JSON list of C-alpha atoms in Angstrom, two decimals:
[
{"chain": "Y", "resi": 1, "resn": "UNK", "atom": "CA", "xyz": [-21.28, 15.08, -28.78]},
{"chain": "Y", "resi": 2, "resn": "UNK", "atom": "CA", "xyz": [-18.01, 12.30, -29.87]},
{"chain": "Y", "resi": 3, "resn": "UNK", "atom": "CA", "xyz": [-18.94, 13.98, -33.47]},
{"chain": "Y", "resi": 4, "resn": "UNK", "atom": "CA", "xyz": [-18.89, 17.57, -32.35]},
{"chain": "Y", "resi": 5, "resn": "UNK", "atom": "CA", "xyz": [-15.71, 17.29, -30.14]},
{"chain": "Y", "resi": 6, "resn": "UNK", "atom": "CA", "xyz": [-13.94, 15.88, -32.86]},
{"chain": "Y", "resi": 7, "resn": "UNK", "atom": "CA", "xyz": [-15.22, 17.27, -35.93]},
{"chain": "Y", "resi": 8, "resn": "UNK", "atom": "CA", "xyz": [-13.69, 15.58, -39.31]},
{"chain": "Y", "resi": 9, "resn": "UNK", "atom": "CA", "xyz": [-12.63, 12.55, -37.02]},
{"chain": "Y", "resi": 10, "resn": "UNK", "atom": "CA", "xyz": [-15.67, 12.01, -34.72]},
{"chain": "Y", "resi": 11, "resn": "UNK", "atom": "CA", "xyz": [-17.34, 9.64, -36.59]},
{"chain": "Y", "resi": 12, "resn": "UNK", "atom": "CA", "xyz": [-14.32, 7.62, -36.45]},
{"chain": "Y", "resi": 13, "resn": "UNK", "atom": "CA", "xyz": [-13.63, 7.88, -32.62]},
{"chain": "Y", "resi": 14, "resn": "UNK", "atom": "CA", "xyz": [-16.89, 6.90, -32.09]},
{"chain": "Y", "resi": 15, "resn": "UNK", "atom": "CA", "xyz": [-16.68, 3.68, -33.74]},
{"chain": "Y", "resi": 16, "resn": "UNK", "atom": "CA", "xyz": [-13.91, 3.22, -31.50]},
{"chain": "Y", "resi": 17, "resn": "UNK", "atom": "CA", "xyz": [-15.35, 3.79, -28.68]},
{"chain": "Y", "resi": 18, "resn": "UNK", "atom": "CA", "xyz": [-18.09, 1.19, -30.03]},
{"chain": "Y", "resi": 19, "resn": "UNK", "atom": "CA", "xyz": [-15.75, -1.28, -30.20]},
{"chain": "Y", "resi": 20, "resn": "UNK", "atom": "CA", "xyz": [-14.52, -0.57, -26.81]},
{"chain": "Y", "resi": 21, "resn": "UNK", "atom": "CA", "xyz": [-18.07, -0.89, -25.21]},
{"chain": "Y", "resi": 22, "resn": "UNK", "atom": "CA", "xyz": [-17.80, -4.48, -27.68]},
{"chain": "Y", "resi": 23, "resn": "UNK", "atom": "CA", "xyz": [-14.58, -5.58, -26.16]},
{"chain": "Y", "resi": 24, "resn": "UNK", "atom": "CA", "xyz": [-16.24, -5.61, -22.55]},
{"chain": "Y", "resi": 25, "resn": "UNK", "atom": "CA", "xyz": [-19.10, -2.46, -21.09]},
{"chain": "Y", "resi": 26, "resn": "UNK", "atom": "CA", "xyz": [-16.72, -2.67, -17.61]},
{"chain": "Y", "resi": 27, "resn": "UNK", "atom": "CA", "xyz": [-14.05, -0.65, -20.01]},
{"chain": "Y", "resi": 28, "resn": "UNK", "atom": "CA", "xyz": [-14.50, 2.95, -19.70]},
{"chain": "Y", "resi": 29, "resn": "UNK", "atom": "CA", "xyz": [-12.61, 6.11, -21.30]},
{"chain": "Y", "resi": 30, "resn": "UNK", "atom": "CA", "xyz": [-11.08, 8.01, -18.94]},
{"chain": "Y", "resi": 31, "resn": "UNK", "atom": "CA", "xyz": [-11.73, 11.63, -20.67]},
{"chain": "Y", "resi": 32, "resn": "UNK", "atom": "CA", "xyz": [-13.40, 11.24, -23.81]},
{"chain": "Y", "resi": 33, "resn": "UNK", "atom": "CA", "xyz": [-12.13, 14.91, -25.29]},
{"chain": "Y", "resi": 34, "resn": "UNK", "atom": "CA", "xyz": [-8.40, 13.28, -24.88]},
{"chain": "Y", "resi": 35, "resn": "UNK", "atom": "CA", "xyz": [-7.65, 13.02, -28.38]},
{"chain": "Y", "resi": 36, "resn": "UNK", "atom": "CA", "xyz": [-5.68, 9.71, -27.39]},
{"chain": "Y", "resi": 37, "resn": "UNK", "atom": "CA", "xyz": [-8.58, 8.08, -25.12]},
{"chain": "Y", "resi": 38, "resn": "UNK", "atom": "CA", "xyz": [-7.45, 4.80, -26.91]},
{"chain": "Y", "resi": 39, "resn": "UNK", "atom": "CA", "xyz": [-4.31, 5.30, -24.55]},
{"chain": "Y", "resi": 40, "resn": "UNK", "atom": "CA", "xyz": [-6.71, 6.34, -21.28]},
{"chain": "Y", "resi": 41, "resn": "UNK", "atom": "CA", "xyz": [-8.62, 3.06, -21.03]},
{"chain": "Y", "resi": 42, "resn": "UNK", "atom": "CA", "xyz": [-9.92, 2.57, -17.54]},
{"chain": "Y", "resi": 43, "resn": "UNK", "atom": "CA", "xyz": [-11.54, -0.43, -15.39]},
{"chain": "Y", "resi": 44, "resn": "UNK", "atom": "CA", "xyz": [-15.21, 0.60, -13.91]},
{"chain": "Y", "resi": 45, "resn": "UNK", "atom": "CA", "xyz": [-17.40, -2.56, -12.55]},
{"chain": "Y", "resi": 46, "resn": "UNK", "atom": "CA", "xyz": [-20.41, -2.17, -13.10]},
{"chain": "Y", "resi": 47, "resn": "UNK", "atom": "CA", "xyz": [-23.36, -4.17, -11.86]},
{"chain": "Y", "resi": 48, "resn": "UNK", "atom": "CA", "xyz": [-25.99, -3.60, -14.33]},
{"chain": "Y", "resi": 49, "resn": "UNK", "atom": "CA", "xyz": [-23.36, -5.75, -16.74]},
{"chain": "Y", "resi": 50, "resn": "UNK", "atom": "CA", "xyz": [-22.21, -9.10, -16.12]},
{"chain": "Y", "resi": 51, "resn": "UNK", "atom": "CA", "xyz": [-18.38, -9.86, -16.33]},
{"chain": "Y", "resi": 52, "resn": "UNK", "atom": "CA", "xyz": [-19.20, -12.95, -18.26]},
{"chain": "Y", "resi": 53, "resn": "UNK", "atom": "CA", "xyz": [-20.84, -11.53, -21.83]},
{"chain": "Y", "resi": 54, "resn": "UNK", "atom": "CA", "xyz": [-21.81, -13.07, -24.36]},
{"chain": "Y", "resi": 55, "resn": "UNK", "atom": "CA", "xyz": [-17.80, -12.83, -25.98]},
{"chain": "Y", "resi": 56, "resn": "UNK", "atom": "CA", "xyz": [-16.05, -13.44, -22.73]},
{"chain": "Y", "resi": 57, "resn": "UNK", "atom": "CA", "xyz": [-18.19, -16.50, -22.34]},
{"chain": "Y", "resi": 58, "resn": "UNK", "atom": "CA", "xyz": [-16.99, -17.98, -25.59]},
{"chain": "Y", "resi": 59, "resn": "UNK", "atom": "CA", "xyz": [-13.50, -17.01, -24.53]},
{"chain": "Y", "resi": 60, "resn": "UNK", "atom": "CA", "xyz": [-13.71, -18.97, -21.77]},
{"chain": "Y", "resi": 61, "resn": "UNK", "atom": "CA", "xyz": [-15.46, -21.91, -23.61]},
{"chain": "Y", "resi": 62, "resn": "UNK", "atom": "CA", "xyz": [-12.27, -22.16, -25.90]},
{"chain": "Y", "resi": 63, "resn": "UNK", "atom": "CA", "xyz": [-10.42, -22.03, -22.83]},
{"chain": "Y", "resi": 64, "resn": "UNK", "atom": "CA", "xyz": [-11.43, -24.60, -20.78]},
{"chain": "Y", "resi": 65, "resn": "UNK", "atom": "CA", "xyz": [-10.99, -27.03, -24.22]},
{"chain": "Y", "resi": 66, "resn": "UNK", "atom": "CA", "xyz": [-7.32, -25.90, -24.78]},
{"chain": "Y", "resi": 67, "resn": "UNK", "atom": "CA", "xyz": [-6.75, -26.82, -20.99]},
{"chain": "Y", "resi": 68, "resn": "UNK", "atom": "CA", "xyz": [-8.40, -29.96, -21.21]},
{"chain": "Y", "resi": 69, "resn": "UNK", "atom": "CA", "xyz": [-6.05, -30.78, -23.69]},
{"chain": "Y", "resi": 70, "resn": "UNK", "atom": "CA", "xyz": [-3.04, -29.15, -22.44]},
{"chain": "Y", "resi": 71, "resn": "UNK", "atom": "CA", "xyz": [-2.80, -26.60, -24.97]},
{"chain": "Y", "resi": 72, "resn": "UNK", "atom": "CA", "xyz": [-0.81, -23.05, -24.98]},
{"chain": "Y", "resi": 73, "resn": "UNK", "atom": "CA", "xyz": [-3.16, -19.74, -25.77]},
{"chain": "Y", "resi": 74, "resn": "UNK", "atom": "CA", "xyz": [-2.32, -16.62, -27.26]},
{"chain": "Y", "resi": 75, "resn": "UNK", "atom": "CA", "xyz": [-4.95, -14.27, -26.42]},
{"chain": "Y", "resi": 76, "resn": "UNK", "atom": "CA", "xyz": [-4.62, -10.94, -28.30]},
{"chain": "Y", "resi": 77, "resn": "UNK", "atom": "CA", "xyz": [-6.95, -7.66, -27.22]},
{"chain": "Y", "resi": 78, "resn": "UNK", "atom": "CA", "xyz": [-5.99, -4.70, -27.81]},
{"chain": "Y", "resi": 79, "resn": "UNK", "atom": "CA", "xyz": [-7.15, -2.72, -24.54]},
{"chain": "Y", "resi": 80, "resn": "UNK", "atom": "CA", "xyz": [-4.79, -3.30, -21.82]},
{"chain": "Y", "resi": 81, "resn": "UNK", "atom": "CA", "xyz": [-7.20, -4.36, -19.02]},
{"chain": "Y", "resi": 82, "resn": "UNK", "atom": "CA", "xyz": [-8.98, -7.00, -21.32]},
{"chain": "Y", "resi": 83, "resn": "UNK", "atom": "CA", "xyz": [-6.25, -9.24, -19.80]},
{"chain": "Y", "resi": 84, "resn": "UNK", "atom": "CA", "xyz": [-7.75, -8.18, -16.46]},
{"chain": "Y", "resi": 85, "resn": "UNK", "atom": "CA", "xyz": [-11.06, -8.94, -17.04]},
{"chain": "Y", "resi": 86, "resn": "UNK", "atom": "CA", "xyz": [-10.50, -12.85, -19.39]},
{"chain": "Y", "resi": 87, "resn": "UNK", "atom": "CA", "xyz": [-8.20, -13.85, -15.77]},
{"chain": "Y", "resi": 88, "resn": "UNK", "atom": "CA", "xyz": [-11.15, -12.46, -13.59]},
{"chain": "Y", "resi": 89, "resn": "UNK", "atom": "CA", "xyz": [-13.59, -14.51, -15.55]},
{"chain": "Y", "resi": 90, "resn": "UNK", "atom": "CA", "xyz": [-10.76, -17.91, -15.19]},
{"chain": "Y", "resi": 91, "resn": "UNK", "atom": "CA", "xyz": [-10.89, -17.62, -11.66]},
{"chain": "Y", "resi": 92, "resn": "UNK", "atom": "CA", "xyz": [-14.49, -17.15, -11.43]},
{"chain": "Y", "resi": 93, "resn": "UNK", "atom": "CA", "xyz": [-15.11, -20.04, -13.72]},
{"chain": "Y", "resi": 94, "resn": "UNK", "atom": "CA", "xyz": [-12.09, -22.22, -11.70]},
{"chain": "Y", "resi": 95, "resn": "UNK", "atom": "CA", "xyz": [-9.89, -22.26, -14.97]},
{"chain": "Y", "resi": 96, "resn": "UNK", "atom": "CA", "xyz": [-6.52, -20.89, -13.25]},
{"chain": "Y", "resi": 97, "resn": "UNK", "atom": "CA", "xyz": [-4.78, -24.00, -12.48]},
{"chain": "Y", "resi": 98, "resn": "UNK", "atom": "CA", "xyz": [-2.48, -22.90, -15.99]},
{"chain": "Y", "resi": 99, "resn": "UNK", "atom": "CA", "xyz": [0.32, -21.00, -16.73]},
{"chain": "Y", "resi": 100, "resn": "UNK", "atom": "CA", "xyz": [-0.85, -16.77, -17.57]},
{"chain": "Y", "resi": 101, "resn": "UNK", "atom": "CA", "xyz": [1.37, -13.92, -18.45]},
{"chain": "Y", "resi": 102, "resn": "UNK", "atom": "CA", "xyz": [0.74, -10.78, -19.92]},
{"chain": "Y", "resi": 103, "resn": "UNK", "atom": "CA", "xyz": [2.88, -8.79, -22.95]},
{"chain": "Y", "resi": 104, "resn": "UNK", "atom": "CA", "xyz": [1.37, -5.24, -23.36]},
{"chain": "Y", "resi": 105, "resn": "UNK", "atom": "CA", "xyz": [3.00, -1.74, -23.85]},
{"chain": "Y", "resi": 106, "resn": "UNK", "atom": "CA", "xyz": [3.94, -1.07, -20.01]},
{"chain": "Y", "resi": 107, "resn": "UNK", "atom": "CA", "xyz": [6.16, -4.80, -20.43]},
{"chain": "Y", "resi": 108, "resn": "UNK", "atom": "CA", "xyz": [9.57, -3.90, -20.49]},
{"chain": "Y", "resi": 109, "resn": "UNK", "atom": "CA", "xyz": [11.33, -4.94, -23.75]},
{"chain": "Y", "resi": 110, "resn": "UNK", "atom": "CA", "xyz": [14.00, -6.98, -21.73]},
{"chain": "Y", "resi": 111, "resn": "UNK", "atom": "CA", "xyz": [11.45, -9.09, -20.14]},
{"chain": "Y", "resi": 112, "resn": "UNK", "atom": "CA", "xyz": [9.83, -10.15, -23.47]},
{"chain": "Y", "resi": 113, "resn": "UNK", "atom": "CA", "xyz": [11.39, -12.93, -24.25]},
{"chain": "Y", "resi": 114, "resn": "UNK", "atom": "CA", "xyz": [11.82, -14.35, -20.72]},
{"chain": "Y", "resi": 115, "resn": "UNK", "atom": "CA", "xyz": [7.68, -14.07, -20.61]},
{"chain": "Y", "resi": 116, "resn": "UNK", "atom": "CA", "xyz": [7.96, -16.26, -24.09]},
{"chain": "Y", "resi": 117, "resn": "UNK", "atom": "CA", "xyz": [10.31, -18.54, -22.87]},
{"chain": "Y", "resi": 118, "resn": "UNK", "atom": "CA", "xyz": [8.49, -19.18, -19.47]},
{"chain": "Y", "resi": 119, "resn": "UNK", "atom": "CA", "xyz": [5.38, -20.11, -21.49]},
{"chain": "Y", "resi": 120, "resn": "UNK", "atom": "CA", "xyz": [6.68, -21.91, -24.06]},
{"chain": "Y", "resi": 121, "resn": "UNK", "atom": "CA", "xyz": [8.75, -24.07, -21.16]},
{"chain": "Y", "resi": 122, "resn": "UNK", "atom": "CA", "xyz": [5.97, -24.17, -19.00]},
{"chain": "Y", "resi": 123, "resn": "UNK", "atom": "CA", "xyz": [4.71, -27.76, -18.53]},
{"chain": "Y", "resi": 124, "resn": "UNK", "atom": "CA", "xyz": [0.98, -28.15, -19.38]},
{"chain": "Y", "resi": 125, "resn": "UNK", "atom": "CA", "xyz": [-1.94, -25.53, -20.14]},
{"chain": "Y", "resi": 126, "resn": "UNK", "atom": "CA", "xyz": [-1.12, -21.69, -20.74]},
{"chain": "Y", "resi": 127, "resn": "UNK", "atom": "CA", "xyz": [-2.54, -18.22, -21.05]},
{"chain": "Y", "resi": 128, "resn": "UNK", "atom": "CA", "xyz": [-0.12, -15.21, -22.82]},
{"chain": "Y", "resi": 129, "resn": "UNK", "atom": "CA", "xyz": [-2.03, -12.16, -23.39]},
{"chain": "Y", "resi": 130, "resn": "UNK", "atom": "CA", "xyz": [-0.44, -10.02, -25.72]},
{"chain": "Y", "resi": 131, "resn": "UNK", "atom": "CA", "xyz": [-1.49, -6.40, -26.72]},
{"chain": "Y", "resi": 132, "resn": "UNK", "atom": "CA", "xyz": [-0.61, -6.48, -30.82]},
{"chain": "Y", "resi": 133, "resn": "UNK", "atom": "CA", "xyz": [0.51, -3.16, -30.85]},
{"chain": "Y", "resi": 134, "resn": "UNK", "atom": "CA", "xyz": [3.34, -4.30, -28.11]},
{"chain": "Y", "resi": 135, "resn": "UNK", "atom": "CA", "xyz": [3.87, -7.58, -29.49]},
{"chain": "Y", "resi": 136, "resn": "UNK", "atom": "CA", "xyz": [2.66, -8.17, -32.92]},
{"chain": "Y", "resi": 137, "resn": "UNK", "atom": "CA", "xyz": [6.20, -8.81, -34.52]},
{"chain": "Y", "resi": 138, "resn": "UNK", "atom": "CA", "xyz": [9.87, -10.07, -33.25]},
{"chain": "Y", "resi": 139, "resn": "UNK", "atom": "CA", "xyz": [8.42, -12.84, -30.93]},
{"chain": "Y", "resi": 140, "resn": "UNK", "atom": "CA", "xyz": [8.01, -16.32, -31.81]},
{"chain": "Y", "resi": 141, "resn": "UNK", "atom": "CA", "xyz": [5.44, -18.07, -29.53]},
{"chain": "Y", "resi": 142, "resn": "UNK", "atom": "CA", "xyz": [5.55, -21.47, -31.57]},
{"chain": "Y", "resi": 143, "resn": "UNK", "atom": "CA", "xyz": [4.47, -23.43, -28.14]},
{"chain": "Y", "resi": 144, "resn": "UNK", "atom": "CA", "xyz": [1.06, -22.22, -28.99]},
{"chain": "Y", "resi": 145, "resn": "UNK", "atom": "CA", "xyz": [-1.75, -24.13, -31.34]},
{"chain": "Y", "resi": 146, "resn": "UNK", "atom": "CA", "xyz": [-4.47, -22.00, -30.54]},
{"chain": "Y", "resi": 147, "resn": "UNK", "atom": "CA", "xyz": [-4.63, -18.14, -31.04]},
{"chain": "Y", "resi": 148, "resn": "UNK", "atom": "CA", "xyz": [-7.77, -16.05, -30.20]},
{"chain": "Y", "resi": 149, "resn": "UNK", "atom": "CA", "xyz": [-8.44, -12.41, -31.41]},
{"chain": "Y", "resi": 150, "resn": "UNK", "atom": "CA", "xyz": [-10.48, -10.64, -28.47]},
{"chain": "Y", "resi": 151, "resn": "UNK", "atom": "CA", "xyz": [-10.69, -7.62, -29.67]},
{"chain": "Y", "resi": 152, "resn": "UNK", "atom": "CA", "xyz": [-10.65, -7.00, -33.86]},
{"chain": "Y", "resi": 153, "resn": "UNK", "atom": "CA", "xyz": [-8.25, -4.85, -35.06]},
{"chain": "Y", "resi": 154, "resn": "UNK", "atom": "CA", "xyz": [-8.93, -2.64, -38.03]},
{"chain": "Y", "resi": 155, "resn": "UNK", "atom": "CA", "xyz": [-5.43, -3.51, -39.75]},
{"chain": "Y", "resi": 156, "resn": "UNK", "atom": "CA", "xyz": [-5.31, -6.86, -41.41]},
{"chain": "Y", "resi": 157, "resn": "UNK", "atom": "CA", "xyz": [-1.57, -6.96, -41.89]},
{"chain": "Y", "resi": 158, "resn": "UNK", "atom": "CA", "xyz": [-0.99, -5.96, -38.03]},
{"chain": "Y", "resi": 159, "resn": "UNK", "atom": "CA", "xyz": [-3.61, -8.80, -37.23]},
{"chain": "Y", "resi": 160, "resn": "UNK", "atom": "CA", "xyz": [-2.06, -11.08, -39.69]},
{"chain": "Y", "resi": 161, "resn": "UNK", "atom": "CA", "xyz": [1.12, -10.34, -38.00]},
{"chain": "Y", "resi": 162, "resn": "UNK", "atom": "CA", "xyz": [0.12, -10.90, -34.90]},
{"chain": "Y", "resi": 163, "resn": "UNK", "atom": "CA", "xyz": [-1.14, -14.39, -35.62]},
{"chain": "Y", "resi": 164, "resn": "UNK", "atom": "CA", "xyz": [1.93, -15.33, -37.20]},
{"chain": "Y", "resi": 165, "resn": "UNK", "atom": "CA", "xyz": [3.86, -15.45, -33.88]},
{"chain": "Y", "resi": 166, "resn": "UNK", "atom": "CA", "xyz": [2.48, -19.00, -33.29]},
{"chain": "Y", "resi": 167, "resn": "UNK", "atom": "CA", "xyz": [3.08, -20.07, -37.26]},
{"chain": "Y", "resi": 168, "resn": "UNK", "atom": "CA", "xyz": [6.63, -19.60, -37.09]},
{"chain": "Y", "resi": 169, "resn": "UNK", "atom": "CA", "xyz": [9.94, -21.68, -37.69]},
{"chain": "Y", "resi": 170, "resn": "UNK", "atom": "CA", "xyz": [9.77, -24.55, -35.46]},
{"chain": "Y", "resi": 171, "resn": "UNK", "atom": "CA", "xyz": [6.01, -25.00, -35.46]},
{"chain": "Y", "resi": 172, "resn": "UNK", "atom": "CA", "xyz": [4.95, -28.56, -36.26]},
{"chain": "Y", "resi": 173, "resn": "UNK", "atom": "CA", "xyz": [1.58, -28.63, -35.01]},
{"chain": "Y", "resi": 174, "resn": "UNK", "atom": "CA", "xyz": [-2.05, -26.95, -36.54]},
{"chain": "Y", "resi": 175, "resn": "UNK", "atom": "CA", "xyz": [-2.31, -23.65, -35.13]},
{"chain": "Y", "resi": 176, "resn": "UNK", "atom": "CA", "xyz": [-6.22, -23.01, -34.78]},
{"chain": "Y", "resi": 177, "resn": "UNK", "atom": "CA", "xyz": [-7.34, -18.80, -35.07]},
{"chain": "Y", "resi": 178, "resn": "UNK", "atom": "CA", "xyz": [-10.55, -18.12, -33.77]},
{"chain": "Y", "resi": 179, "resn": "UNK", "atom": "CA", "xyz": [-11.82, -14.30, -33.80]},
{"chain": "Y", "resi": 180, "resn": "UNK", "atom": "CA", "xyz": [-14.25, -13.08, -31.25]},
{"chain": "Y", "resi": 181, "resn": "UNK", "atom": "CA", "xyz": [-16.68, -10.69, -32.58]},
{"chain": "Y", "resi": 182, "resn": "UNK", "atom": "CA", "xyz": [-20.74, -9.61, -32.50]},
{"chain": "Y", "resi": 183, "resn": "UNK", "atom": "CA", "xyz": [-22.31, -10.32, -35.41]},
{"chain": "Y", "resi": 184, "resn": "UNK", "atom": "CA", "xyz": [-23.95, -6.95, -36.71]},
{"chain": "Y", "resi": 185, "resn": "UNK", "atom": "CA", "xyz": [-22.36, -4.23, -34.74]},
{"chain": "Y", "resi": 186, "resn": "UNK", "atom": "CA", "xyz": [-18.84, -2.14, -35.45]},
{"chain": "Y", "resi": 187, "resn": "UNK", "atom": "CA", "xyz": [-16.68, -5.42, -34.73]}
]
């Protein structure tokens, strides 16, 4: 249906959608004719799915390292209520005694930087969650050493760019990049 509804581009949106069911099966499309679903994302818990997948797990995993050794986290995903879901699974795996924020497209530009500076101040383990679209370039988050990709995005140079926010001026430390991803499917 995906290819019918959108002709030329269906086979396209459904890979997207593919790689939304890949980011986490709780993340729905609110209309799936809106030709800007991407935009429509919504939150539906499901029971027949756990929260903790196979990919949150290992998000978590790397986690509770990087707190164990007092490390800053820049978590990118590109859907919005990811950042929902990776606290959720914190909590329910007792990993919120750390610092978390979130930069996405609904975070005002003027509050950036004080979300940056918080984090980077912030006094032992932390958690920024940044949507690359919103905050892929201007921001440098050199506090951070590790840097995970939730969700892949299909642009190198925008992903490239988004890692480069912890390998900026001022950085004197290893900066590790781990991508999260199922072997074999769209990701």
């Amino acid at each position: 249906t995906v290819i019918f509804d959108y002709g030329q581009a269906g086979r396209l949106v459904a890979v997207g959608q593919l790689a939304l069911y890949c980011a986490h099966p709780w993340l729905r499309i609110k209309d799936i004719t809106d030709p800007n679903w991407e935009e429509n994302i919504e939150l539906q818990e499901d029971p027949a799915y756990p929260l903790l997948t196979i990919k949150m797990t290992a998000c978590i995993n790397i986690l509770r390292e990087s707190f164990l050794t007092g490390k800053k986290v820049l978590i990118f995903a590109t859907y919005n209520y990811c950042s929902d879901l990776i606290k959720k699974a914190a909590e329910q795996e007792k990993l919120i005694d750390a610092y978390w924020n979130v930069i996405n497209g609904s975070t005002a530009q003027e509050l950036r930087q004080n979300i940056v500076d918080e984090f980077s101040s912030y006094d032992g383990p932390a958690v920024l969650i940044l949507n690359p679209k919103a905050a892929g370039s201007g921001l440098n988050i050199t506090a951070s050493t590790i840097v995970i990709h939730y969700t892949q995005n299909w642009n190198p140079a925008l992903e490239m760019q988004a890692s480069a926010r912890a390998h900026r001026r001022g950085q004197d430390k290893p900066v590790t990049i781990y991508r999260l991803f199922y072997e074999g499917t769209v990701e």
